[in-house]
Amino acid sequence: MPDFNQTRTILGSYLSARVPLIVIRTIETDRAMDVVRSAAADLRSLGYYEHSRTEGLKDLLNGQVVEDDTSLAGALENARVTFKARSNVNFVFTDVEDIDQETSTSRHLAEMVRLAERNSGSIILVVAKPVWSGLGRLGMSVSLDLPTTEEMAQRLAEIIDEHAQIVRIEWQHSDVRRAAEILTGMTELEAVNVLMTLLTKRQLLVSDIPVLSEYKDNIFGELSGLERIHLRENYRVGGLRQLQQWLKRSEFRMKEELGSSPVPPPKGVLLVGIPGCGKSLSAKAIAHNWHLPLYRLDMAGILGMYVGQSESQLREALEAAERVAPCVLWIDEIEKALATGLGDSGTSKRLVGQFLFWLQESIAKVFIVATANDVASLPPELLRKGRFDEMFFVDLPDRNDREEILRMYFQKYTDTDISPVLGAELVDLTEGFSGSDIDATVRDIAVSMRIKGTAMLPPDAEVRDWFADVVPYSRSNPEDVSAIRAWAQGRCLVAGSPSADFDPGIGGIRRRLIV
Amino acid sequence: MTSNNLLGASPYETWVRTLKAWSQDPTISLEHLPALQDDTYSPDTANRLLHAIIDAMSAVNERWLADLGRIFDNYRDPYELGRRLVQLRPAIARSMQLASHPSLPQTFRDALQSSVRSTIERNQREFEESFETTLRHSDLPKSTREQLLRTVRENSFVRALNHEAKQTGERLVAVALPEGVHDPVERQPRHQRRIIL
Ligand SMILES: Nc1ncnc2c1ncn2[C@@H]1O[C@H](COP(=O)(O)OP(=O)(O)OP(=O)(O)O)[C@@H](O)[C@H]1O
Ligand SMILES: [Mg+2]
């Protein structure tokens, strides 16, 4: 994840190496230009020009307009003559359109890069989208990610200092830091806009900090159709060991620097399974454990009223997710909008296609956790190998898992460690229970304790009764459970513990049939 | 490179021969052209020379207009159009170079420069107008039409008048090249924001 300083260092090395094309990927052009100026200031013996479609050509370091010609073709002609006349010159271009594919513009740029190369010149492109490969291959690229919390804190502190004379500032260093944490994920400009708006009240109070979250959700909410899920507690998942193990590797890949490895960042995982067994919980736990923001894409809400509306909503949502990357994108009940064959199947088909295309093309660090209950309606295209990194089947917890979950919730709600004897009995009694059934039952016990005004667990017999009274979903809907198991067999990896026939010698996770 | 057959028995003859050749190929060198003083010639000879220059420039302009007419032949997108327009600049710069030739008397230079300028300005204006009319009758989407028109305006030929040109009409100097060290810049040169109360 290159931040300001890392990007600056990388850029500096490219400049020193006289790499003829340097592509800086960012959605924050101004901030990227700060990086460029800062790197250029260290290598002043080179000449630098900056071209924009609004101001024409400027001297990068002193900001003076050298020619108000805003035409890109004109500027490139200029660059051509300059490259020929002098070595070690750099031209920075911002807002260049139409270079994500092979176009006249990208071809012309490629020509100029070759000329630059012969004269130790460089063309630096500041772009939001990847450039055409025929162009990109001529040089190196570096991406500038959204401001880190560090950077955000520094920028906020600068602005706050600037206003110290005219605004009553209550924020201490730690408050600035908290504010920065909340604003992380925004562009610098958005964050500055939020802070400036607060400052107009002539006071900056500690109680203003929660307001920042609202601003953030407004900014993201308005733009996107994504809902930010606030992670408060420490999400703990019982069982699902193979899934946990697999996630460790994804986490590693997610944290690798973009472009530092030929392997693209992970795409995500599809979780199907029996209700209440921890699919949604896993989405939250992943984001929480990886310290990434969690966004929920409401698939049912994507289905709009007008033709084309759904497509544009999905596109916007996916773009927004790329913007807030790195993030975890939770798509709950993915089958709701992507089910083909129901209702307006034309729209659903297009949505599936659009989603799959994005899944394949996007190189943003958006880790998708998609969940599905009604597996029968999932479009087969979605399930083909290579779409998601992996598909997991979340089954009812086995004995070990149930014991872990039982202990977890007794600890959480009643602050007690149950005895080994009771534990073993409850593991037997909860055969067929989902994690959610166990959670709810222990919670009921805890509520009854509070009503009685005691912190003591009821006698074991009573505890057993609480569990014996529950009719879990798997018992009331056995045919649903077998149907989903039958469907998952051979298609999915088992999220839970490997069975006895699992061969640990391989080292990885083995596909196992569900019995 | 100046070929010998451009050199005449008199300065006048050298000018006339060179102009003739230049009107066919405006990239030939003008460096050898001998100085013409106001008092070297009778007003009559001077007039004839002026006309020879104007004729040569007209011939170049004619050919340039023909090139301009072909600019829309199978171009792929607005950018390519812009690039072709930029490629038409050297001939303009070259005419301006002839009009500003140091061997010409100042009075000639003034008259010729303003003539080149007004020709190019008129060419640009008429080009824009006729292009706009063509677009209005085309079935291109509105956004494309606007983009094309913007391209034509943005890459105006008038800009070439201010370019110092080489023999080939290419710009001599691209942009003012700062030599060596700049004035020190702040690490945060961006405009700092302040609230207004
Ligand atoms: N494996 C588990 N470990 C710990 N708690 C669990 C587990 N599975 C379920 N729970 C508890 O049950 C609650 C509901 O589970 P969750 O929402 O993750 O189920 P789900 O698989 O998404 O079900 P649905 O298909 O109905 O959406 C969780 O919030 C958690 O309290
Ligand atoms: Mg769920």
Short mmCIF file of N, CA, C and O in Angstrom, two decimals, chain A residues 205-283:
data_model
loop_
_atom_site.label_atom_id
_atom_site.label_comp_id
_atom_site.label_asym_id
_atom_site.label_seq_id
_atom_site.Cartn_x
_atom_site.Cartn_y
_atom_site.Cartn_z
N LEU A 205 -15.19 20.72 18.96
CA LEU A 205 -15.37 20.04 20.23
C LEU A 205 -15.10 18.54 20.11
O LEU A 205 -15.22 17.97 19.02
N VAL A 206 -14.78 17.95 21.25
CA VAL A 206 -14.58 16.50 21.27
C VAL A 206 -15.89 15.81 20.86
O VAL A 206 -15.90 14.79 20.18
N SER A 207 -17.00 16.43 21.22
CA SER A 207 -18.29 15.83 20.87
C SER A 207 -18.59 15.92 19.37
O SER A 207 -19.56 15.36 18.89
N ASP A 208 -17.75 16.62 18.63
CA ASP A 208 -17.93 16.67 17.17
C ASP A 208 -17.44 15.40 16.48
O ASP A 208 -17.78 15.15 15.33
N ILE A 209 -16.63 14.64 17.20
CA ILE A 209 -15.97 13.51 16.52
C ILE A 209 -16.95 12.48 15.94
O ILE A 209 -16.80 12.09 14.79
N PRO A 210 -17.99 12.09 16.72
CA PRO A 210 -18.93 11.14 16.11
C PRO A 210 -19.60 11.69 14.85
O PRO A 210 -20.00 10.93 13.97
N VAL A 211 -19.71 13.01 14.79
CA VAL A 211 -20.33 13.63 13.61
C VAL A 211 -19.54 13.27 12.34
O VAL A 211 -20.10 13.17 11.25
N LEU A 212 -18.23 13.08 12.51
CA LEU A 212 -17.39 12.77 11.36
C LEU A 212 -17.86 11.49 10.66
O LEU A 212 -17.87 11.41 9.45
N SER A 213 -18.25 10.51 11.49
CA SER A 213 -18.73 9.25 10.90
C SER A 213 -19.96 9.49 10.04
O SER A 213 -20.12 8.88 8.99
N GLU A 214 -20.80 10.39 10.53
CA GLU A 214 -22.00 10.67 9.75
C GLU A 214 -21.64 11.31 8.42
O GLU A 214 -22.19 10.96 7.38
N TYR A 215 -20.70 12.24 8.46
CA TYR A 215 -20.25 12.85 7.21
C TYR A 215 -19.70 11.79 6.28
O TYR A 215 -19.96 11.79 5.08
N LYS A 216 -18.92 10.92 6.87
CA LYS A 216 -18.29 9.89 6.03
C LYS A 216 -19.35 9.02 5.38
O LYS A 216 -19.30 8.76 4.18
N ASP A 217 -20.32 8.60 6.19
CA ASP A 217 -21.37 7.77 5.62
C ASP A 217 -22.17 8.53 4.57
O ASP A 217 -22.61 7.97 3.58
N ASN A 218 -22.34 9.83 4.81
CA ASN A 218 -23.03 10.65 3.81
C ASN A 218 -22.28 10.63 2.50
O ASN A 218 -22.86 10.45 1.45
N ILE A 219 -20.98 10.87 2.61
CA ILE A 219 -20.18 10.94 1.40
C ILE A 219 -20.22 9.61 0.67
O ILE A 219 -20.49 9.53 -0.51
N PHE A 220 -20.02 8.53 1.41
CA PHE A 220 -20.01 7.23 0.75
C PHE A 220 -21.42 6.81 0.38
O PHE A 220 -21.65 6.29 -0.70
N GLY A 221 -22.35 7.05 1.33
CA GLY A 221 -23.72 6.65 1.07
C GLY A 221 -24.27 7.29 -0.17
O GLY A 221 -24.79 6.63 -1.05
N GLU A 222 -24.10 8.59 -0.27
CA GLU A 222 -24.67 9.31 -1.39
C GLU A 222 -24.11 8.82 -2.72
O GLU A 222 -24.81 8.75 -3.70
N LEU A 223 -22.85 8.52 -2.69
CA LEU A 223 -22.20 8.20 -3.95
C LEU A 223 -22.47 6.79 -4.43
O LEU A 223 -22.26 6.47 -5.55
N SER A 224 -22.93 5.94 -3.53
CA SER A 224 -22.61 4.57 -3.87
C SER A 224 -23.65 3.49 -3.76
O SER A 224 -23.62 2.57 -4.54
N GLY A 225 -24.54 3.53 -2.81
CA GLY A 225 -25.38 2.35 -2.61
C GLY A 225 -24.68 1.30 -1.76
O GLY A 225 -25.09 0.14 -1.74
N LEU A 226 -23.63 1.73 -1.09
CA LEU A 226 -22.97 0.84 -0.15
C LEU A 226 -23.33 1.31 1.25
O LEU A 226 -23.47 2.50 1.50
N GLU A 227 -23.44 0.35 2.15
CA GLU A 227 -23.72 0.72 3.52
C GLU A 227 -22.50 0.37 4.35
O GLU A 227 -22.00 -0.74 4.28
N ARG A 228 -22.04 1.32 5.09
CA ARG A 228 -20.89 1.06 5.95
C ARG A 228 -21.39 0.31 7.18
O ARG A 228 -22.31 0.77 7.84
N ILE A 229 -20.77 -0.80 7.48
CA ILE A 229 -21.14 -1.54 8.68
C ILE A 229 -20.12 -1.21 9.75
O ILE A 229 -18.92 -1.42 9.56
N HIS A 230 -20.62 -0.68 10.86
CA HIS A 230 -19.67 -0.32 11.90
C HIS A 230 -19.36 -1.52 12.76
O HIS A 230 -20.25 -2.21 13.23
N LEU A 231 -18.10 -1.78 12.92
CA LEU A 231 -17.68 -2.95 13.68
C LEU A 231 -17.36 -2.50 15.09
O LEU A 231 -16.47 -1.69 15.30
N ARG A 232 -18.12 -2.99 16.04
CA ARG A 232 -17.91 -2.49 17.39
C ARG A 232 -17.29 -3.57 18.27
O ARG A 232 -16.25 -3.38 18.86
N GLU A 233 -17.96 -4.71 18.30
CA GLU A 233 -17.44 -5.72 19.23
C GLU A 233 -16.30 -6.50 18.58
O GLU A 233 -15.93 -6.28 17.44
N ASN A 234 -15.78 -7.39 19.39
CA ASN A 234 -14.73 -8.26 18.90
C ASN A 234 -15.39 -9.53 18.39
O ASN A 234 -15.81 -10.37 19.15
N TYR A 235 -15.53 -9.61 17.07
CA TYR A 235 -16.29 -10.72 16.52
C TYR A 235 -15.50 -12.01 16.62
O TYR A 235 -14.38 -12.10 16.14
N ARG A 236 -16.10 -12.99 17.29
CA ARG A 236 -15.41 -14.27 17.40
C ARG A 236 -16.22 -15.35 16.72
O ARG A 236 -17.43 -15.45 16.93
N VAL A 237 -15.57 -16.11 15.91
CA VAL A 237 -16.23 -17.18 15.19
C VAL A 237 -15.77 -18.50 15.78
O VAL A 237 -14.57 -18.73 15.93
N GLY A 238 -16.73 -19.35 16.13
CA GLY A 238 -16.37 -20.67 16.62
C GLY A 238 -16.30 -21.64 15.45
O GLY A 238 -17.11 -21.55 14.52
N GLY A 239 -15.35 -22.53 15.47
CA GLY A 239 -15.25 -23.52 14.40
C GLY A 239 -14.80 -22.91 13.09
O GLY A 239 -14.00 -21.99 13.08
N LEU A 240 -15.37 -23.44 11.99
CA LEU A 240 -15.04 -22.98 10.64
C LEU A 240 -13.53 -22.92 10.43
O LEU A 240 -13.00 -21.95 9.90
N ARG A 241 -12.85 -23.98 10.87
CA ARG A 241 -11.38 -23.92 10.90
C ARG A 241 -10.73 -23.87 9.53
O ARG A 241 -9.76 -23.16 9.33
N GLN A 242 -11.29 -24.63 8.59
CA GLN A 242 -10.66 -24.61 7.25
C GLN A 242 -10.82 -23.22 6.64
O GLN A 242 -9.92 -22.74 5.95
N LEU A 243 -11.97 -22.63 6.87
CA LEU A 243 -12.19 -21.29 6.35
C LEU A 243 -11.18 -20.31 6.98
O LEU A 243 -10.56 -19.51 6.29
N GLN A 244 -11.02 -20.41 8.29
CA GLN A 244 -10.09 -19.52 8.99
C GLN A 244 -8.68 -19.66 8.43
O GLN A 244 -7.98 -18.68 8.20
N GLN A 245 -8.31 -20.92 8.21
CA GLN A 245 -6.96 -21.20 7.73
C GLN A 245 -6.76 -20.61 6.33
O GLN A 245 -5.75 -19.98 6.03
N TRP A 246 -7.77 -20.80 5.50
CA TRP A 246 -7.71 -20.27 4.14
C TRP A 246 -7.63 -18.74 4.16
O TRP A 246 -6.90 -18.12 3.38
N LEU A 247 -8.38 -18.15 5.09
CA LEU A 247 -8.41 -16.69 5.16
C LEU A 247 -7.05 -16.10 5.52
O LEU A 247 -6.72 -14.99 5.11
N LYS A 248 -6.27 -16.83 6.27
CA LYS A 248 -4.95 -16.33 6.65
C LYS A 248 -4.11 -16.02 5.42
O LYS A 248 -3.42 -15.03 5.35
N ARG A 249 -4.22 -16.94 4.42
CA ARG A 249 -3.45 -16.71 3.20
C ARG A 249 -3.99 -15.51 2.43
O ARG A 249 -3.24 -14.73 1.86
N SER A 250 -5.31 -15.37 2.43
CA SER A 250 -5.90 -14.23 1.74
C SER A 250 -5.48 -12.94 2.41
O SER A 250 -5.23 -11.94 1.75
N GLU A 251 -5.42 -12.98 3.72
CA GLU A 251 -5.04 -11.78 4.45
C GLU A 251 -3.63 -11.36 4.04
O GLU A 251 -3.36 -10.20 3.78
N PHE A 252 -2.76 -12.34 3.94
CA PHE A 252 -1.40 -12.05 3.53
C PHE A 252 -1.38 -11.38 2.16
O PHE A 252 -0.74 -10.36 1.95
N ARG A 253 -2.14 -11.96 1.23
CA ARG A 253 -2.16 -11.40 -0.12
C ARG A 253 -2.82 -10.02 -0.15
O ARG A 253 -2.45 -9.15 -0.93
N MET A 254 -3.80 -9.85 0.72
CA MET A 254 -4.51 -8.57 0.78
C MET A 254 -3.57 -7.47 1.26
O MET A 254 -3.72 -6.32 0.92
N LYS A 255 -2.61 -7.83 2.08
CA LYS A 255 -1.74 -6.82 2.67
C LYS A 255 -0.47 -6.62 1.87
O LYS A 255 0.32 -5.73 2.16
N GLU A 256 -0.27 -7.45 0.87
CA GLU A 256 0.89 -7.27 0.01
C GLU A 256 0.73 -5.98 -0.76
O GLU A 256 -0.37 -5.57 -1.10
N GLU A 257 1.85 -5.38 -1.09
CA GLU A 257 1.81 -4.14 -1.85
C GLU A 257 1.29 -4.42 -3.25
O GLU A 257 1.74 -5.35 -3.90
N LEU A 258 0.37 -3.59 -3.70
CA LEU A 258 -0.18 -3.76 -5.04
C LEU A 258 0.95 -3.68 -6.05
O LEU A 258 1.78 -2.79 -6.00
N GLY A 259 0.95 -4.61 -6.98
CA GLY A 259 1.94 -4.55 -8.04
C GLY A 259 3.28 -5.14 -7.65
O GLY A 259 4.15 -5.31 -8.48
N SER A 260 3.46 -5.46 -6.38
CA SER A 260 4.75 -6.00 -5.96
C SER A 260 4.84 -7.47 -6.28
O SER A 260 5.90 -8.07 -6.21
N SER A 261 3.72 -8.06 -6.61
CA SER A 261 3.69 -9.48 -6.90
C SER A 261 2.86 -9.69 -8.16
O SER A 261 1.92 -8.95 -8.42
N PRO A 262 3.24 -10.69 -8.96
CA PRO A 262 2.45 -10.94 -10.17
C PRO A 262 1.05 -11.46 -9.85
O PRO A 262 0.18 -11.46 -10.68
N VAL A 263 0.87 -11.91 -8.61
CA VAL A 263 -0.44 -12.41 -8.21
C VAL A 263 -1.32 -11.22 -7.82
O VAL A 263 -0.94 -10.43 -6.97
N PRO A 264 -2.49 -11.08 -8.45
CA PRO A 264 -3.36 -9.97 -8.08
C PRO A 264 -3.92 -10.17 -6.68
O PRO A 264 -3.87 -11.28 -6.15
N PRO A 265 -4.45 -9.11 -6.08
CA PRO A 265 -5.02 -9.27 -4.74
C PRO A 265 -6.17 -10.26 -4.77
O PRO A 265 -6.76 -10.50 -5.82
N PRO A 266 -6.50 -10.85 -3.62
CA PRO A 266 -7.57 -11.85 -3.62
C PRO A 266 -8.91 -11.22 -4.00
O PRO A 266 -9.12 -10.02 -3.78
N LYS A 267 -9.78 -12.00 -4.59
CA LYS A 267 -11.08 -11.47 -5.02
C LYS A 267 -12.12 -11.68 -3.94
O LYS A 267 -12.95 -10.82 -3.73
N GLY A 268 -12.05 -12.83 -3.26
CA GLY A 268 -13.01 -13.03 -2.20
C GLY A 268 -13.55 -14.43 -2.19
O GLY A 268 -13.08 -15.32 -2.89
N VAL A 269 -14.58 -14.57 -1.38
CA VAL A 269 -15.05 -15.91 -1.07
C VAL A 269 -16.58 -15.93 -1.12
O VAL A 269 -17.23 -14.93 -0.85
N LEU A 270 -17.10 -17.07 -1.53
CA LEU A 270 -18.55 -17.25 -1.50
C LEU A 270 -18.87 -18.25 -0.40
O LEU A 270 -18.31 -19.35 -0.37
N LEU A 271 -19.73 -17.85 0.52
CA LEU A 271 -20.11 -18.73 1.61
C LEU A 271 -21.57 -19.15 1.41
O LEU A 271 -22.46 -18.31 1.34
N VAL A 272 -21.78 -20.43 1.31
CA VAL A 272 -23.16 -20.90 1.25
C VAL A 272 -23.35 -21.81 2.45
O VAL A 272 -22.39 -22.36 2.98
N GLY A 273 -24.58 -21.92 2.87
CA GLY A 273 -24.75 -22.83 4.00
C GLY A 273 -26.06 -22.73 4.71
O GLY A 273 -26.99 -22.03 4.31
N ILE A 274 -26.10 -23.46 5.76
CA ILE A 274 -27.29 -23.58 6.57
C ILE A 274 -27.47 -22.30 7.40
O ILE A 274 -26.48 -21.77 7.93
N PRO A 275 -28.69 -21.79 7.47
CA PRO A 275 -28.90 -20.52 8.18
C PRO A 275 -28.38 -20.54 9.61
O PRO A 275 -28.47 -21.57 10.29
N GLY A 276 -27.81 -19.40 10.00
CA GLY A 276 -27.42 -19.24 11.39
C GLY A 276 -26.10 -19.88 11.77
O GLY A 276 -25.81 -20.04 12.95
N CYS A 277 -25.32 -20.27 10.79
CA CYS A 277 -24.08 -20.96 11.13
C CYS A 277 -22.83 -20.10 10.99
O CYS A 277 -21.71 -20.62 11.05
N GLY A 278 -23.00 -18.80 10.77
CA GLY A 278 -21.85 -17.91 10.85
C GLY A 278 -21.36 -17.31 9.55
O GLY A 278 -20.24 -16.82 9.48
N LYS A 279 -22.23 -17.26 8.53
CA LYS A 279 -21.79 -16.65 7.27
C LYS A 279 -21.66 -15.13 7.44
O LYS A 279 -20.60 -14.55 7.16
N SER A 280 -22.73 -14.53 7.93
CA SER A 280 -22.68 -13.08 8.11
C SER A 280 -21.65 -12.71 9.17
O SER A 280 -20.90 -11.74 9.02
N LEU A 281 -21.60 -13.52 10.20
CA LEU A 281 -20.63 -13.28 11.27
C LEU A 281 -19.20 -13.31 10.71
O LEU A 281 -18.36 -12.49 11.07
N SER A 282 -18.95 -14.24 9.79
CA SER A 282 -17.62 -14.35 9.22
C SER A 282 -17.25 -13.08 8.46
O SER A 282 -16.10 -12.62 8.52
N ALA A 283 -18.21 -12.51 7.73
CA ALA A 283 -17.92 -11.29 6.98
C ALA A 283 -17.43 -10.20 7.93
O ALA A 283 -16.44 -9.50 7.67
#
